[in-house]
Short mmCIF file of C-alpha atoms in Angstrom, two decimals:
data_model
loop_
_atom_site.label_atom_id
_atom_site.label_comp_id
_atom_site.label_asym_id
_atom_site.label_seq_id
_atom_site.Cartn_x
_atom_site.Cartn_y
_atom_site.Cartn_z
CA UNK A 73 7.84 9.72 -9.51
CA UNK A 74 6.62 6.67 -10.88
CA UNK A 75 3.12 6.99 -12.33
CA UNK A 76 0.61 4.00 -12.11
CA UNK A 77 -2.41 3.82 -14.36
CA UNK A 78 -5.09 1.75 -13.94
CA UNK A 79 -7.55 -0.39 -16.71
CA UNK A 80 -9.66 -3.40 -17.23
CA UNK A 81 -8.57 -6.50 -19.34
CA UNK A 82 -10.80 -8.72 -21.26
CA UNK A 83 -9.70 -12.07 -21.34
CA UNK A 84 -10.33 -15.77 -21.98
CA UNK A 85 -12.23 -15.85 -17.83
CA UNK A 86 -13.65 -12.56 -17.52
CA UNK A 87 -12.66 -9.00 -17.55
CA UNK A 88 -9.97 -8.04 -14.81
CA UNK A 89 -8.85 -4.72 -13.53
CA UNK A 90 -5.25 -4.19 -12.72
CA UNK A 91 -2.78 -1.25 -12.74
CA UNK A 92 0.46 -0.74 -14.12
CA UNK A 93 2.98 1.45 -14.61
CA UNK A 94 4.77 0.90 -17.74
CA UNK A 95 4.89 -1.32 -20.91
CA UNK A 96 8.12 -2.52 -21.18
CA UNK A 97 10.31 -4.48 -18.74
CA UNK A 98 10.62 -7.98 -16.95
CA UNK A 99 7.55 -8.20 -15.70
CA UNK A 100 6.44 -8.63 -12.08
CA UNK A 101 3.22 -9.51 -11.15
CA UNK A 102 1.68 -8.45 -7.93
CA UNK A 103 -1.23 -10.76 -6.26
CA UNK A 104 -3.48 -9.48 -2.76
CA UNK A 105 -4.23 -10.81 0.00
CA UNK A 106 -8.29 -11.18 1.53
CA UNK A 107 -10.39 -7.65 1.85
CA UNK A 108 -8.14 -5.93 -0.36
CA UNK A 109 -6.84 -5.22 -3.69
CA UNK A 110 -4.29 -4.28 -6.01
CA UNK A 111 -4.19 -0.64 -4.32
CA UNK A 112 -2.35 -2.04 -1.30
CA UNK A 113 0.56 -2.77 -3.72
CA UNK A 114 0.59 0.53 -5.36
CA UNK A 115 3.76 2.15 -3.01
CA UNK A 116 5.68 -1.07 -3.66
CA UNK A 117 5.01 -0.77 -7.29
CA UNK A 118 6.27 2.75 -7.59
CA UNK A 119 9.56 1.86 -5.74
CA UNK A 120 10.58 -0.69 -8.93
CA UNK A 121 13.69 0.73 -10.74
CA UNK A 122 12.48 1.19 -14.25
CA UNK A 123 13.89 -2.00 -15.72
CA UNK A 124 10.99 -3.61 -14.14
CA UNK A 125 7.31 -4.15 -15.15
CA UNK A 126 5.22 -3.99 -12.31
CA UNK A 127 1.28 -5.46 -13.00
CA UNK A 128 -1.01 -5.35 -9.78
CA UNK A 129 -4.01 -7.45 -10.51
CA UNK A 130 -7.36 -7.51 -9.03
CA UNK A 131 -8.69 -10.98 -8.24
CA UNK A 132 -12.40 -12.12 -9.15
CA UNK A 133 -14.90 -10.38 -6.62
CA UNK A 134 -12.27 -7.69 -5.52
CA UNK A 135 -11.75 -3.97 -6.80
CA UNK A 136 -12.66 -3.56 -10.35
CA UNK A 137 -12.59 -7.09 -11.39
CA UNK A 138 -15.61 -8.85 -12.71
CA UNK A 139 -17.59 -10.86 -9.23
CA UNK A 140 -17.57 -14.04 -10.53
CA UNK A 141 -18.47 -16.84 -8.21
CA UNK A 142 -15.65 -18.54 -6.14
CA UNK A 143 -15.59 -22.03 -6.78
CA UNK A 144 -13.80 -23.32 -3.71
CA UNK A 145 -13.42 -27.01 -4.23
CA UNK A 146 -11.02 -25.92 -7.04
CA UNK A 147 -9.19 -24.45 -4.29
CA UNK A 148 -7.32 -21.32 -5.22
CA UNK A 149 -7.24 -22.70 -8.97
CA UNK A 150 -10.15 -19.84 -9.62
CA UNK A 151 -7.39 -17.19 -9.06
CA UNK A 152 -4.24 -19.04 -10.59
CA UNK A 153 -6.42 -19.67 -13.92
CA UNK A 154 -7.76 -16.27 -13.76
CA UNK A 155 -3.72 -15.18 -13.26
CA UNK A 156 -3.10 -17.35 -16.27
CA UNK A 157 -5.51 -15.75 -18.78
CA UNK A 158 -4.42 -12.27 -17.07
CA UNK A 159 -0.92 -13.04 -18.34
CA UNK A 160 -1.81 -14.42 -21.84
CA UNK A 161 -3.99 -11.44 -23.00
CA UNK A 162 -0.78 -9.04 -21.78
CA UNK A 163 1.54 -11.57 -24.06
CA UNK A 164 3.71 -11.92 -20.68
CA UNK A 165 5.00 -15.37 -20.92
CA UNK A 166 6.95 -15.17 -17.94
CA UNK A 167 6.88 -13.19 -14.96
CA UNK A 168 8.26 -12.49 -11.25
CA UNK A 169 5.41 -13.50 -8.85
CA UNK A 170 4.59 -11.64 -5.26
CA UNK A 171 1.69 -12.90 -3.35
CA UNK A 172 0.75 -11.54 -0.10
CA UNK A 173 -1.41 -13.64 2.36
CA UNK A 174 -4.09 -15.33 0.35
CA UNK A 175 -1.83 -14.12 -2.87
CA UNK A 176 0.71 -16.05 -1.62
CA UNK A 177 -0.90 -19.16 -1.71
CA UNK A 178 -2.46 -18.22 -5.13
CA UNK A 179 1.26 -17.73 -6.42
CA UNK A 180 2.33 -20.73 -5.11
CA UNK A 181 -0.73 -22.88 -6.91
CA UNK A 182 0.39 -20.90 -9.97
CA UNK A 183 3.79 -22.37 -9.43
CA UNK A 184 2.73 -25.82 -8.89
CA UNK A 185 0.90 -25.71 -11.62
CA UNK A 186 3.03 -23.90 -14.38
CA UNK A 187 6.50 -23.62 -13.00
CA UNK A 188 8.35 -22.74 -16.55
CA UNK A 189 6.48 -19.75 -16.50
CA UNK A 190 7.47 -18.09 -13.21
CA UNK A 191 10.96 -16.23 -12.81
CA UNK A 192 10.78 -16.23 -9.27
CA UNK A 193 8.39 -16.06 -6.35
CA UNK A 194 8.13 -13.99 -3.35
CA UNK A 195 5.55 -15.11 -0.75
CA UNK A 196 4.69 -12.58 1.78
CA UNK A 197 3.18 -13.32 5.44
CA UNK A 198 1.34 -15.69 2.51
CA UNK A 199 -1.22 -17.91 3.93
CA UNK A 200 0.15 -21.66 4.95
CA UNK A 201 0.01 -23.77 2.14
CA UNK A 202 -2.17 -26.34 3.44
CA UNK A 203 -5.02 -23.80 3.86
CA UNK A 204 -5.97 -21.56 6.67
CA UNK A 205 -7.61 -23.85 10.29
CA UNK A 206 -8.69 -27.32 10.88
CA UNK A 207 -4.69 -28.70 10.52
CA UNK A 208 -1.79 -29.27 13.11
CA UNK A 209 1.48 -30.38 12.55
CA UNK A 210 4.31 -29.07 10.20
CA UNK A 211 2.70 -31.37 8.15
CA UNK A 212 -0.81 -30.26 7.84
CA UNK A 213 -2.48 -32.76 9.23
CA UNK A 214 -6.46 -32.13 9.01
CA UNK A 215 -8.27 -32.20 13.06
CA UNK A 216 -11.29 -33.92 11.30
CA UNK A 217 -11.62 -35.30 8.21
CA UNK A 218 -14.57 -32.49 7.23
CA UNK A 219 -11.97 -29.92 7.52
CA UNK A 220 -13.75 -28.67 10.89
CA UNK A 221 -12.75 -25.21 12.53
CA UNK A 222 -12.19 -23.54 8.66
CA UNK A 223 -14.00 -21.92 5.87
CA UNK A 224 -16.84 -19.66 5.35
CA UNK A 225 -18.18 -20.25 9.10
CA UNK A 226 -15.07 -19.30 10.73
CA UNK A 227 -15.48 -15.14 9.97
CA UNK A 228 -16.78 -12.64 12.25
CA UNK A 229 -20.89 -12.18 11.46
CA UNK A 230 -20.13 -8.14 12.62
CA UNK A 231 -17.17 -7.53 10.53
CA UNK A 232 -18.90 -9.13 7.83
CA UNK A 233 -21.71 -7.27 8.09
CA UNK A 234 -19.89 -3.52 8.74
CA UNK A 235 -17.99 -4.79 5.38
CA UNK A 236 -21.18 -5.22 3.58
CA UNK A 237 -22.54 -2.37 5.03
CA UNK A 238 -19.95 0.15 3.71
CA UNK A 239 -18.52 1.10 6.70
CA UNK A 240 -15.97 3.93 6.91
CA UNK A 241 -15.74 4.43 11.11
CA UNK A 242 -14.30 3.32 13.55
CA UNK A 243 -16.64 3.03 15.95
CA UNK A 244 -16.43 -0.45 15.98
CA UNK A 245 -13.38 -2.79 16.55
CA UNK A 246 -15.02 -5.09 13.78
CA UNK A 247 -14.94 -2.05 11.43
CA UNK A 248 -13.07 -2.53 8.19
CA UNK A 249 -10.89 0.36 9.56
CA UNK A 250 -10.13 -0.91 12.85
CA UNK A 251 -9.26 -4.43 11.45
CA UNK A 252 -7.03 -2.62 9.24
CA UNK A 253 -5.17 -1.03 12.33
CA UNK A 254 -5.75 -3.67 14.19
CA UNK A 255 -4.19 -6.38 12.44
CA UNK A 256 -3.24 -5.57 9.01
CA UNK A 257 -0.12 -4.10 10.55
CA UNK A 258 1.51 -3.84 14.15
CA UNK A 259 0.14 -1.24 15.89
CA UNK A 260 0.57 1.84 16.65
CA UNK A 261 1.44 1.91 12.93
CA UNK A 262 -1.31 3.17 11.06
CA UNK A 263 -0.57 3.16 7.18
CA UNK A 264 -0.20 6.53 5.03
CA UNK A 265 -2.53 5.91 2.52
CA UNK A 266 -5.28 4.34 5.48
CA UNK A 267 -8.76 6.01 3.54
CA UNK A 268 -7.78 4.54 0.43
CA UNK A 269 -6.95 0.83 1.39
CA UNK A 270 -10.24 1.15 3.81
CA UNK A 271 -11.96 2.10 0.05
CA UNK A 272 -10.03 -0.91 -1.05
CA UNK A 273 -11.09 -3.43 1.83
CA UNK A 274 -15.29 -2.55 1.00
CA UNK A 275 -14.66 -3.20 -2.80
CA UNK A 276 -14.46 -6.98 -1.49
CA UNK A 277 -18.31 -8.76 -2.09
CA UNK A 278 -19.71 -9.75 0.06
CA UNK A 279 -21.74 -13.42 -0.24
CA UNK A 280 -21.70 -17.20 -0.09
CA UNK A 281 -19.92 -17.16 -3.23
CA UNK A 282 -17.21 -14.10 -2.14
CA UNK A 283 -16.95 -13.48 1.05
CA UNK A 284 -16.78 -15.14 3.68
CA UNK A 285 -18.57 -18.16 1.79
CA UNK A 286 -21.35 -21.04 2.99
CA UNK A 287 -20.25 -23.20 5.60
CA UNK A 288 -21.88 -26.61 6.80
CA UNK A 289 -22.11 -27.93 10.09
CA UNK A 290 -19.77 -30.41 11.96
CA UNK A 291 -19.62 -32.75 14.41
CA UNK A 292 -16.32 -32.08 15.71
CA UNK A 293 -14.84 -28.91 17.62
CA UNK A 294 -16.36 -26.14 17.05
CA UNK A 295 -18.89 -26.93 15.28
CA UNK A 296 -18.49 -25.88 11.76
CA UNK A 297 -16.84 -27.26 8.60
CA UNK A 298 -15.94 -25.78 5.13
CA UNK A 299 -18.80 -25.11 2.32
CA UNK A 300 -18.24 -25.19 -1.56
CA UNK A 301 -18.35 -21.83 -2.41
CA UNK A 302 -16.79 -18.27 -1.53
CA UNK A 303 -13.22 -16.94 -0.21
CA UNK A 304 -12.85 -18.33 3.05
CA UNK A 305 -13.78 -22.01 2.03
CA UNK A 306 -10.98 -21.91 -1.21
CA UNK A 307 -8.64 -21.29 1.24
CA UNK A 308 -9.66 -24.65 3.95
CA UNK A 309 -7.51 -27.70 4.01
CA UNK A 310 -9.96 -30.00 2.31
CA UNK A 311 -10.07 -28.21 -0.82
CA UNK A 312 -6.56 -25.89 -0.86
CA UNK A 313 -3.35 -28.30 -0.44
CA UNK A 314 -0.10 -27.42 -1.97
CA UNK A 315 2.35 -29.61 -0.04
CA UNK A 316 4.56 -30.64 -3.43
CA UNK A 317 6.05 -27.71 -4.46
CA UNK A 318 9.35 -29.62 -4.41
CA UNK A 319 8.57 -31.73 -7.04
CA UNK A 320 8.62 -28.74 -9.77
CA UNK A 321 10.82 -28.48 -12.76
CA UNK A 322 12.00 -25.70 -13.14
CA UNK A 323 12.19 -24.64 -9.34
CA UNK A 324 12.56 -20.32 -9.58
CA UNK A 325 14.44 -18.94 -6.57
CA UNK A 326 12.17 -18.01 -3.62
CA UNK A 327 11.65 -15.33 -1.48
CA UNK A 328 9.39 -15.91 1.67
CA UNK A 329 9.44 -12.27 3.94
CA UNK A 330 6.88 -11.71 6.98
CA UNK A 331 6.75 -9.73 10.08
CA UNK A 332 7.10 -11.62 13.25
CA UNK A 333 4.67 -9.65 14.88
CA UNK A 334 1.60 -11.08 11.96
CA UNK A 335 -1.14 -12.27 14.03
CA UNK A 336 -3.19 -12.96 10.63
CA UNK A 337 -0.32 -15.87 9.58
CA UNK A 338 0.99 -16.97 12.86
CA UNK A 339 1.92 -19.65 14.71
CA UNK A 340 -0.44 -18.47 17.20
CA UNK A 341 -3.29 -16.93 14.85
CA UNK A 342 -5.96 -14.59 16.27
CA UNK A 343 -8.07 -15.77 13.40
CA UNK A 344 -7.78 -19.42 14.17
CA UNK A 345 -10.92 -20.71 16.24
CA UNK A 346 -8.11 -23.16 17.82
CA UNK A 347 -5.46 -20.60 19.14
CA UNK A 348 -8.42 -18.22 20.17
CA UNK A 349 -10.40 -21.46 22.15
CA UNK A 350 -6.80 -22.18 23.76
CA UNK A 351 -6.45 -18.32 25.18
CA UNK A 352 -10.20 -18.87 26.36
CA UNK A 353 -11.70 -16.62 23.39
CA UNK A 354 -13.89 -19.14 22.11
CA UNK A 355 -16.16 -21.42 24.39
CA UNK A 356 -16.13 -25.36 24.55
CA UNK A 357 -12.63 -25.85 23.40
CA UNK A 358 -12.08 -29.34 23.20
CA UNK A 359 -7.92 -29.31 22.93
CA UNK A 360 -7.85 -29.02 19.93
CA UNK A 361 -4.14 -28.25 18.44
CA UNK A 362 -3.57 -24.74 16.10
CA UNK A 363 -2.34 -24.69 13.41
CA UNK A 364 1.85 -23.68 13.10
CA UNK A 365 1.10 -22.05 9.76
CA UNK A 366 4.33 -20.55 9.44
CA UNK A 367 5.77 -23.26 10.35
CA UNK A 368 3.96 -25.39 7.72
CA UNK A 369 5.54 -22.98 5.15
CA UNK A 370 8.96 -23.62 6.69
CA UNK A 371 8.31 -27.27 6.62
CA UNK A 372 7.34 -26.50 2.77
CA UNK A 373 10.74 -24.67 1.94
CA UNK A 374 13.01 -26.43 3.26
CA UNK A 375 11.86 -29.59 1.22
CA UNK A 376 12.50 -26.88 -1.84
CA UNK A 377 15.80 -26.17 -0.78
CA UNK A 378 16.37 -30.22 -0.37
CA UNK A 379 14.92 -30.66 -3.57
CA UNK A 380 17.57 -28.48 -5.12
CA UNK A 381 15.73 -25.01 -5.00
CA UNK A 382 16.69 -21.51 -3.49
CA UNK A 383 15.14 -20.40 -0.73
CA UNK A 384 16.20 -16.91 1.17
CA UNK A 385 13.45 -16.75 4.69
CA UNK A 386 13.44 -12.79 6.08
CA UNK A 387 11.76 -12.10 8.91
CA UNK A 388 11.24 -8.48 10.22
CA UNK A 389 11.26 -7.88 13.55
CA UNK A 390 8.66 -4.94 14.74
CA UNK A 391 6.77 -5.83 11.76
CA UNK A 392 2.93 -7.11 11.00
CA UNK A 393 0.81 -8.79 8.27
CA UNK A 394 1.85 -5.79 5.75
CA UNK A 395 5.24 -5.96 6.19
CA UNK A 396 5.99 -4.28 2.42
CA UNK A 397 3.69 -1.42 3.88
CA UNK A 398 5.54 -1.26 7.02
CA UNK A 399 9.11 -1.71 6.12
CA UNK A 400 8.91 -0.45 2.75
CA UNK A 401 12.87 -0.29 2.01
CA UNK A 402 13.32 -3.64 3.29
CA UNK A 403 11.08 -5.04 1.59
CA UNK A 404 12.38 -3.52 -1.07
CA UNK A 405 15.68 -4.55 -0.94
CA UNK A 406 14.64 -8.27 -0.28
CA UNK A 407 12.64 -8.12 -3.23
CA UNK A 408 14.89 -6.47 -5.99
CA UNK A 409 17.82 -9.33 -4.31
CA UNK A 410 15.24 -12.07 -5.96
CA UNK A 411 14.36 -10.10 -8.80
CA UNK A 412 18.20 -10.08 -9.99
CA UNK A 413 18.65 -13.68 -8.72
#
């Protein structure tokens, strides 16, 4: 058995936590998704054959990692450049990358933006990489210009507010728990380790410059736009757009794995204001389009496949937003294929 340790890592940005397991090793570098942290990688992690070097990191305002403020008209560039200086005080010049839902589209800024120093890249259920609401179109085409129907003003007020409150029940359907059963997988599954990535979800802060972020107010359906600062807003349209991938020199083989059954990343998002006004869910829907995030990331990889770049798509049937949680040797085998690429 594998044993992971875990410590905190001064460097040029701020002091990060992450765990590991050993020293030595091509190193691969695991990135979370929203309301989590590097725990929910930890069973992946001790799965590597020992040729590997796994590194889970915690991102700025998550587990152990120092809260610094989110500066969301950089995007995801917080994260990458945090990554970066991660990397640089381990002396790891280049690594395997796996980013799950918001990770993903942090590892795929860190590709755009430093491609000779990625070995490959495995995006899982990752967010759409032109942001998360407001677009249509495999193209990512914004609904209004302000980036209306994404960022900080999009998130549940209760779950935010159970989340800042600690909460370890389930009492609520807005509980961190019940989201996690809820969504975070298909259910019935409920994961192994559920207390400790429920401990994992409330290490997230909470705040206009964490989570969820400001917001501002629109003119156009429904009614709110992006802000500058915090989680939710790094991740809207206007500020997060990563639509040239194909242009990169050197292009590292990719892996892009979901579930079909994600209804976090989906076609048909439960957590996009214009799927849920469509079903009814949200009042005074105007007609507005949702957004085809998966396939926007389609759209995305097949241009890096035309461009010359490999590009393996595996989608799990039966499986949710944590498909490496939920289909663990699949997964695994997926991954290790890239890996040895």
């Amino acid at each position: 058995m594998t044993t992971l340790r875990t410590r905190r890592i001064a460097t040029a940005r701020l002091t990060q936590q992450i765990t590991e397991a050993r020293d030595e090793g091509e190193p691969v570098v695991f990135v979370h998704g929203n309301v989590s942290s590097s725990v929910f990688w930890h069973t992946t992690m001790t799965a590597l054959p020992n040729r590997y070097r796994p590194v889970a990191v915690d991102l700025r305002g998550f587990g152990g990692t120092d809260p610094l403020p989110v500066d969301a008209t950089r995007g995801v560039r917080d994260y990458a450049d945090d990554l970066a200086a991660l990397l640089a005080a381990l002396g790891i010049d280049r690594a395997h990358l796996v980013g799950w839902s918001m990770g993903g589209g942090v590892v795929m800024q860190y590709l755009r933006d430093r491609p000779a120093a990625v070995r490959s890249l495995t995006l899982v259920n990752p967010v759409s990489p032109y942001g998360f609401g407001g677009t249509h179109g495999v193209d990512g085409i914004l609904n209004s210009a302000d980036g209306a129907g994404s960022g900080g003003g999009t998130a549940n007020p209760d779950f935010v507010r159970l989340l800042a409150e600690g909460d370890r029940g389930e009492e609520s359907p807005l509980s961190p728990r019940s989201v996690l059963a809820a969504v975070y997988g298909k259910p019935p599954w409920r994961p192994e380790h559920e207390d400790a990535y429920v401990e994992s979800m409330l290490t997230t802060r909470v705040g206009d410059d964490h989570y969820p972020g400001d917001s501002t107010a629109s003119a156009a359906w429904p009614g709110i736009a992006p802000g500058t600062r915090g989680v939710l807003n790094c991740l809207a349209p206007t500020h997060f757009r990563v639509d040239d991938l194909h242009l990169v020199e050197p292009k590292p083989p990719v892996l892009w794995i979901r579930g079909e059954d994600d209804v976090v990343v989906s076609d048909t998002s439960l957590f996009d204001l214009a799927h849920l006004g469509a079903i009814g869910a949200v009042p005074g829907w105007d007609g507005t389009p949702a957004q085809p995030m998966v396939a926007q990331t389609r759209h995305l990889l097949d241009r890096y496949a035309a461009a010359g770049g490999t590009v393996r798509e595996v989608a799990t049937a039966g499986a949710g937003h944590a498909v490496h949680l939920e289909r663990p040797e699949e997964f695994g085998k997926a991954l290790l294929e890239v890996l040895s690429a």
